Coordinates of C-alpha atoms in Angstrom, one line a residue:
W1 CA 187.5 139.7 103.5
D2 CA 190.5 138.5 105.4
E3 CA 193.0 139.0 102.6
A4 CA 191.6 142.5 101.8
D5 CA 191.8 143.4 105.5
E6 CA 195.4 142.4 105.6
K7 CA 196.2 144.5 102.6
A8 CA 194.3 147.5 104.0
R9 CA 196.4 147.3 107.2
E10 CA 199.6 147.2 105.2
L11 CA 198.6 150.3 103.4
V12 CA 197.7 152.0 106.7
A13 CA 201.2 151.2 108.0
S14 CA 203.1 152.1 104.9
E15 CA 201.2 155.2 103.9
G16 CA 200.0 156.6 107.2
L17 CA 196.3 156.2 106.3
T18 CA 193.4 155.9 108.8
Y19 CA 191.9 152.5 109.3
V20 CA 188.2 152.2 109.9
H21 CA 187.2 148.6 110.6
P22 CA 184.2 147.5 108.5
F23 CA 182.4 145.6 111.3
D24 CA 184.3 146.0 114.6
D25 CA 184.2 149.7 115.0
L26 CA 182.0 151.0 117.8
D27 CA 180.7 154.0 115.8
L28 CA 179.7 151.7 112.9
I29 CA 178.1 149.3 115.3
S30 CA 176.1 152.2 116.9
G31 CA 175.0 153.3 113.5
Q32 CA 173.8 149.9 112.6
G33 CA 171.9 149.9 115.9
T34 CA 169.5 152.4 114.4
L35 CA 168.0 149.6 112.5
G36 CA 167.1 147.9 115.8
L37 CA 165.5 151.2 116.9
E38 CA 163.5 151.4 113.6
I39 CA 162.3 147.8 114.1
H40 CA 161.1 148.6 117.6
E41 CA 159.4 151.9 116.5
D42 CA 157.7 150.3 113.5
W43 CA 156.7 147.0 115.1
P44 CA 157.1 147.0 118.9
E45 CA 155.1 143.7 119.1
A46 CA 158.0 141.9 117.4
E47 CA 159.0 138.8 119.4
V48 CA 161.9 137.4 117.4
V49 CA 164.4 139.2 115.2
V50 CA 166.7 137.1 112.9
V51 CA 169.9 138.8 111.7
P52 CA 172.6 137.5 109.3
I53 CA 176.2 137.5 110.7
G54 CA 179.3 138.1 108.7
G55 CA 181.8 139.9 111.0
G56 CA 179.1 140.7 113.5
G57 CA 178.7 144.5 113.2
L58 CA 175.0 144.5 112.1
I59 CA 173.8 142.0 114.7
S60 CA 175.8 143.7 117.4
G61 CA 174.2 147.1 116.8
V62 CA 170.7 145.7 116.2
S63 CA 170.7 143.4 119.2
A64 CA 172.1 146.0 121.6
A65 CA 169.5 148.5 120.6
L66 CA 166.6 146.1 120.7
K67 CA 167.5 144.6 124.0
R68 CA 167.7 148.1 125.5
E69 CA 164.2 148.9 124.3
C70 CA 162.7 145.4 124.8
P71 CA 164.9 143.1 127.0
E72 CA 162.5 140.1 126.4
I73 CA 162.9 140.1 122.6
R74 CA 164.7 137.1 121.2
I75 CA 167.6 137.7 118.8
V76 CA 168.9 134.9 116.6
G77 CA 172.0 135.2 114.4
V78 CA 172.5 133.3 111.2
E79 CA 175.7 132.3 109.5
S80 CA 176.7 130.0 106.7
S81 CA 177.5 126.5 107.9
D82 CA 180.5 126.8 105.5
G83 CA 182.0 129.6 107.8
P84 CA 180.4 129.7 111.2
A85 CA 183.0 131.9 112.9
M86 CA 180.6 133.6 115.4
Q87 CA 178.8 130.3 116.3
R88 CA 182.1 128.6 117.0
S89 CA 183.4 131.5 119.0
V90 CA 180.3 131.7 121.1
E91 CA 180.3 128.0 121.7
A92 CA 184.0 128.2 122.7
G93 CA 183.5 131.3 124.9
E94 CA 186.4 132.9 123.1
L95 CA 187.3 134.2 119.6
V96 CA 188.0 131.4 117.2
T97 CA 189.7 131.8 113.9
L98 CA 188.5 129.3 111.3
D99 CA 191.1 127.5 109.3
R100 CA 188.9 127.9 106.2
C101 CA 185.7 129.8 105.3
D102 CA 184.2 128.1 102.3
T103 CA 181.0 130.0 101.9
I104 CA 180.5 131.7 98.6
I105 CA 178.2 134.3 100.1
D106 CA 180.3 137.5 100.3
G107 CA 178.4 139.1 103.2
L108 CA 179.0 136.0 105.4
R109 CA 182.5 135.2 104.5
V110 CA 184.7 135.9 107.6
K111 CA 187.3 133.6 109.2
R112 CA 187.3 135.6 112.4
V113 CA 184.7 137.9 113.8
G114 CA 185.5 141.1 115.7
V115 CA 186.6 141.4 119.3
R116 CA 183.9 143.9 120.0
T117 CA 181.2 142.1 118.0
F118 CA 182.0 138.8 119.8
E119 CA 181.5 140.6 123.1
L120 CA 178.2 142.2 122.1
V121 CA 176.9 139.0 120.5
S122 CA 177.8 137.0 123.6
R123 CA 175.9 139.5 125.7
F124 CA 172.8 140.3 123.6
V125 CA 172.2 137.5 121.1
D126 CA 170.1 134.6 122.3
E127 CA 171.2 132.0 119.7
V128 CA 173.4 131.7 116.7
V129 CA 172.5 129.1 114.0
A130 CA 174.2 128.0 110.8
V131 CA 172.5 127.1 107.5
S132 CA 174.0 125.7 104.3
D133 CA 174.8 127.9 101.3
E134 CA 172.4 125.7 99.2
T135 CA 169.5 126.4 101.6
I136 CA 170.3 130.1 101.6
F137 CA 170.3 130.2 97.8
E138 CA 167.0 128.4 97.7
S139 CA 165.6 131.1 100.0
V140 CA 166.9 133.8 97.6
L141 CA 164.7 132.3 95.0
W142 CA 161.8 131.7 97.4
T143 CA 162.0 135.4 98.5
M144 CA 161.9 136.5 94.8
E145 CA 159.0 134.2 94.0
R146 CA 156.9 134.8 97.2
C147 CA 157.8 138.3 98.3
K148 CA 158.8 139.8 94.9
L149 CA 162.1 141.0 96.4
V150 CA 165.6 140.4 95.0
V151 CA 168.0 139.9 98.0
E152 CA 171.6 139.0 98.3
G153 CA 172.6 135.7 100.0
A154 CA 173.3 137.3 103.3
A155 CA 169.9 138.9 103.4
A156 CA 168.3 135.5 102.6
A157 CA 170.1 133.7 105.4
P158 CA 167.5 134.7 108.1
V159 CA 164.7 133.5 105.8
A160 CA 166.6 130.2 105.2
A161 CA 167.0 129.7 108.9
L162 CA 163.3 130.1 109.5
R163 CA 162.3 128.0 106.5
S164 CA 164.7 125.2 107.7
G165 CA 163.2 125.2 111.2
L166 CA 166.4 126.4 112.9
V167 CA 164.7 129.3 114.5
Q168 CA 162.1 128.3 117.1
A169 CA 159.1 130.4 116.3
P170 CA 155.7 128.7 116.7
P171 CA 152.9 129.8 114.4
G172 CA 151.7 133.2 115.3
T173 CA 155.1 134.4 116.5
K174 CA 155.9 137.9 115.3
V175 CA 159.2 137.5 113.5
V176 CA 161.4 140.1 111.8
C177 CA 164.0 139.0 109.2
V178 CA 166.8 141.5 108.7

């Protein structure tokens, strides 16, 4: 991601193109917030929503929309422990750029999250956890076997966090995995 972004910005500068950020654009974040609204409409009883984090656009939109509709809902973000840029940023209280991001999961591979996404996650997300790539891949297989769904690694990260006990959700808790 980071190298592709750098090249895209070079092309914008050299060719006068328009740059639309893939996760730190407010219109994009707002659009992703519609998923939060759908979750609330379909299952207003949901108590915990677990969302993967790459650059933070998806969780920013989902968490802002859900917290507006249901302030008491708990939002948990999940990153790869091999590239926890958002978790480190939230812990530091400022944007952190990782020296390395070793995750092999494309949707989670970001050395630095967005300025806007960091602000929104800091405001609306209750907790950010990190899980190993190995555990995420085990959950890809578990999801195929148990749910009959084929998901990418980023989509299996919330399942991995739940299955690993990283998300506090006692039996009977109504949980949504994005």
